[in-house]
XYZ file of C-alpha atoms in Angstrom:
318
model
C 109.039 117.729 88.345
C 107.138 115.806 89.810
C 103.422 114.779 88.461
C 100.633 114.380 90.975
C 98.802 111.277 91.543
C 95.496 112.872 91.971
C 96.433 114.576 88.417
C 97.994 111.648 86.811
C 94.730 109.827 87.508
C 92.210 112.620 86.335
C 92.193 112.081 83.078
C 91.067 108.409 83.561
C 88.401 109.385 85.728
C 87.449 112.586 83.607
C 86.838 109.468 80.301
C 84.736 107.422 82.451
C 82.564 110.731 83.669
C 82.243 111.540 79.558
C 81.770 107.562 78.284
C 79.685 105.894 81.118
C 78.978 103.334 78.789
C 82.113 101.904 78.781
C 82.066 101.061 82.614
C 78.465 101.062 83.463
C 78.612 103.291 85.253
C 77.067 106.887 86.898
C 77.750 110.237 87.399
C 76.142 112.453 89.425
C 77.472 116.389 90.540
C 76.107 117.041 94.211
C 75.051 120.595 95.500
C 78.863 121.425 96.657
C 79.852 120.853 93.115
C 81.996 117.543 93.727
C 81.215 114.020 91.613
C 80.232 111.004 92.515
C 80.819 108.008 89.931
C 78.722 105.606 91.270
C 80.459 102.114 90.020
C 78.551 99.241 91.857
C 75.540 100.530 94.187
C 72.874 101.637 91.920
C 74.628 101.792 88.928
C 75.234 98.053 87.291
C 78.965 98.726 87.354
C 80.608 95.908 85.548
C 84.620 94.350 84.873
C 85.757 97.477 83.095
C 84.568 99.024 86.024
C 86.415 97.405 88.579
C 89.617 97.524 87.109
C 89.314 101.802 86.921
C 88.766 101.593 90.571
C 91.611 99.563 91.304
C 93.630 101.609 88.676
C 92.424 105.111 89.962
C 93.166 103.535 93.842
C 97.082 102.968 92.556
C 96.803 106.348 91.888
C 98.513 106.220 88.378
C 101.739 103.840 89.598
C 100.486 100.515 88.536
C 98.870 98.833 85.955
C 95.634 95.521 86.521
C 95.139 93.788 84.174
C 92.184 91.379 83.584
C 94.281 87.842 83.572
C 93.107 83.930 84.140
C 94.330 82.695 87.750
C 95.258 79.387 88.693
C 94.736 77.570 92.115
C 94.832 73.938 92.505
C 92.723 72.889 89.559
C 90.575 75.126 88.746
C 91.055 78.593 86.380
C 89.793 81.357 88.102
C 88.970 84.881 86.455
C 91.511 86.894 87.836
C 93.640 90.691 88.156
C 97.347 91.117 87.406
C 98.979 93.630 89.084
C 102.421 95.344 88.712
C 103.825 98.555 90.409
C 107.046 100.511 89.917
C 106.628 102.533 93.422
C 104.886 100.358 95.637
C 105.123 102.845 98.895
C 103.369 105.728 97.070
C 101.047 103.606 94.939
C 100.308 100.937 97.312
C 100.791 102.743 100.718
C 99.904 106.315 100.516
C 96.932 105.748 97.546
C 95.420 102.020 97.562
C 95.247 101.304 101.346
C 92.705 102.363 102.422
C 93.466 103.632 105.622
C 91.397 107.631 105.992
C 88.337 107.009 108.201
C 85.291 109.339 106.844
C 82.222 109.507 108.928
C 79.666 111.857 109.909
C 76.342 110.351 111.280
C 74.977 107.375 109.772
C 77.765 108.019 107.160
C 80.717 105.724 106.995
C 83.514 104.674 104.658
C 87.386 103.873 105.113
C 89.120 105.987 102.137
C 91.260 104.961 99.647
C 93.289 106.486 96.601
C 95.456 110.016 96.008
C 93.489 111.745 97.475
C 94.593 110.482 101.050
C 98.479 111.348 99.399
C 97.035 114.826 99.625
C 95.412 114.921 102.293
C 98.132 112.943 105.137
C 95.357 112.803 107.382
C 96.914 109.434 108.663
C 100.251 108.680 110.792
C 101.285 106.834 107.948
C 102.382 109.302 105.750
C 105.263 110.842 108.533
C 106.927 107.563 107.510
C 106.433 107.856 103.619
C 108.563 109.866 101.714
C 105.844 110.647 98.578
C 104.270 113.872 98.919
C 101.682 115.380 96.430
C 103.638 118.411 94.650
C 102.031 121.952 95.491
C 99.289 123.313 93.370
C 97.669 120.010 93.183
C 94.144 121.523 92.671
C 92.518 118.338 92.176
C 91.324 115.277 94.477
C 90.258 111.681 93.976
C 88.848 109.289 96.496
C 87.360 105.999 96.263
C 84.767 104.642 98.872
C 83.923 101.045 99.689
C 80.452 101.823 100.011
C 76.923 102.391 98.073
C 76.246 105.401 100.452
C 76.759 109.076 98.577
C 78.783 111.061 100.804
C 76.888 113.711 102.433
C 77.860 117.277 102.191
C 80.042 117.555 105.616
C 81.960 114.868 104.463
C 82.784 116.585 101.197
C 83.596 119.545 103.165
C 86.312 118.004 105.166
C 87.523 115.939 102.309
C 88.070 119.907 100.620
C 89.184 121.237 103.265
C 91.764 118.679 104.159
C 93.213 118.099 100.761
C 93.285 122.143 100.137
C 91.201 122.092 96.999
C 87.925 122.889 96.621
C 84.807 121.291 96.653
C 83.892 121.053 93.143
C 87.799 119.871 92.116
C 87.014 116.336 94.983
C 85.817 113.140 93.151
C 84.501 110.043 94.928
C 84.455 106.361 93.469
C 81.826 104.357 95.403
C 81.327 100.759 94.957
C 79.473 98.603 97.715
C 81.765 94.919 98.679
C 78.975 92.807 97.179
C 79.146 94.043 93.430
C 81.793 92.808 90.707
C 83.283 96.265 90.744
C 83.821 95.345 94.886
C 85.236 91.695 93.739
C 87.771 93.359 91.045
C 89.077 95.850 93.262
C 89.406 94.269 96.643
C 91.869 91.368 94.443
C 93.171 94.483 92.887
C 94.794 94.829 96.430
C 97.385 91.608 96.505
C 100.391 93.972 96.425
C 99.205 96.680 98.932
C 98.717 93.973 101.400
C 102.216 91.960 101.280
C 103.122 96.208 101.339
C 101.040 96.618 104.433
C 102.442 93.515 105.884
C 106.004 94.528 105.686
C 105.246 97.582 107.030
C 103.438 95.725 110.385
C 106.869 93.781 110.593
C 108.851 96.587 110.862
C 110.815 96.514 107.017
C 110.632 99.965 104.929
C 108.162 100.204 102.501
C 110.612 102.850 100.794
C 112.293 99.991 100.493
C 110.247 97.661 98.113
C 111.709 98.735 94.389
C 108.700 97.186 92.389
C 106.181 94.560 93.257
C 103.935 92.302 90.901
C 100.932 89.974 91.947
C 97.806 88.277 91.287
C 94.763 87.267 92.547
C 91.346 85.190 91.276
C 88.521 87.546 91.292
C 85.948 86.220 93.914
C 81.920 85.758 93.170
C 79.582 88.083 94.010
C 78.502 87.725 97.398
C 74.553 88.134 98.125
C 75.224 90.927 100.768
C 78.014 92.975 101.928
C 79.154 90.845 104.981
C 79.505 87.396 103.012
C 81.402 89.658 100.333
C 83.949 90.853 102.991
C 84.718 86.657 103.582
C 85.277 85.904 100.006
C 87.011 89.099 98.720
C 89.969 88.545 102.012
C 89.952 84.749 100.834
C 90.678 85.750 97.059
C 93.937 87.204 98.707
C 94.349 85.076 101.913
C 94.403 82.092 99.932
C 94.485 82.636 96.073
C 97.051 85.654 95.938
C 100.465 85.567 94.805
C 103.309 87.968 94.752
C 106.557 88.550 93.938
C 108.096 91.711 95.318
C 111.792 92.895 95.169
C 113.736 94.646 98.139
C 116.822 96.167 98.661
C 118.139 94.279 101.512
C 120.392 90.876 102.295
C 119.832 87.301 101.709
C 119.364 86.682 105.540
C 117.037 89.716 105.886
C 115.107 88.661 102.839
C 114.990 85.070 103.857
C 113.744 85.988 107.174
C 110.908 88.127 106.093
C 109.494 85.685 103.016
C 109.244 83.668 106.347
C 107.042 85.577 107.680
C 105.455 87.100 105.061
C 102.717 84.296 103.777
C 98.915 84.082 105.405
C 99.959 80.356 106.596
C 102.319 82.961 109.176
C 99.062 82.901 111.069
C 97.707 79.880 113.115
C 94.472 81.345 111.839
C 95.608 80.485 108.582
C 92.674 77.417 106.683
C 89.234 78.949 107.714
C 87.878 81.319 105.544
C 87.716 84.409 106.595
C 83.735 84.893 106.756
C 83.791 82.182 109.323
C 86.960 84.157 111.368
C 84.385 87.292 111.753
C 81.536 85.559 112.897
C 83.288 83.922 115.657
C 85.509 87.227 116.277
C 81.537 88.529 116.395
C 82.728 90.719 113.460
C 85.396 92.533 115.198
C 87.911 92.629 112.256
C 90.655 93.702 114.215
C 90.999 90.970 116.708
C 91.342 88.461 114.230
C 95.140 87.575 113.725
C 96.732 90.537 111.814
C 99.536 88.311 110.667
C 96.582 86.277 108.538
C 96.352 89.549 106.267
C 98.829 88.909 103.402
C 98.738 87.254 100.026
C 98.870 83.127 100.466
C 101.779 82.947 98.146
C 104.838 85.351 98.159
C 108.116 85.457 96.880
C 110.912 87.750 98.312
C 113.753 88.898 95.759
C 117.026 90.236 96.911
C 118.415 93.306 94.856
C 121.994 93.380 96.237
C 122.078 89.338 95.190
C 119.458 88.457 92.724
C 118.195 85.784 95.033
C 114.683 84.569 94.852
C 112.921 83.604 98.086
C 109.628 81.755 98.138
C 107.372 80.880 101.405
C 103.346 80.067 101.484
C 101.853 78.453 99.038
C 97.729 78.658 97.587
C 94.847 76.658 99.656
C 92.259 75.602 96.793
C 90.001 73.559 99.006
C 89.991 76.611 101.632
C 89.277 79.062 98.084
C 86.448 76.732 96.764
C 84.503 76.225 100.213
C 84.711 79.978 100.475
C 83.824 81.049 96.835
C 80.639 78.124 96.944
C 79.492 79.445 100.276
């Protein structure tokens, strides 16, 4: 019998609540009974909080570990990510695809609670389903706001659990936790791009990636630029795909961020030029810089793209 991603990761979340000093976090219980774990909004947060946040996003199907990442002549603090069920871990859980909003509150939700709610059209294409009887829902929100009662009620209802069985992890983009957890999306970014290119993500057998951690910016808009640049210009991914050499080689050429004409410009500058309309930016840009795809049929590896240290330096120093 399959183990729920929500149940699989619940022990890690409970451990954080039991020992908040380990991650510099702060847990609170709302009037509804739902829990909120502050990983960097008002709590100090830290690198460990970022690693826990990222691991929670992956629903227990992936590992996130600290790793030095070499980009040009510089070695940056970074993360290494390994995933054995990429479609489930990265798209059914880690991808920030569930919009939660009420009045002034807005957040895109990641985490295994998404796989329980199945509120997005994407789930019609994914094989993973949470087992019947799953009684806990865990979501990760890139925000500094506490979810209001209306959002808690919506989440509990959609997930089919009691409000007291809902846990939210929150952290703003401009926090060390925010920087860590976004860099840990390096494999997920590649999966999402493959899906946009029409490739069935269930055919991705394994995923590995590494990415530098962006320095914490002074505010969220600046942090959005830096954290995206960490992946676009400093991220490396290796995926193992079920497919022929010809198909995998063609995908490799389309997958890296350099496939976009926007490649080479820091993301923050692109956002300003687009009047902060995120979806006006070329979608081909949203992928790791350096990509290797291996065909599981032949064992041959196909490489494309490359790191862009000059752009990364410009972004991180801005």
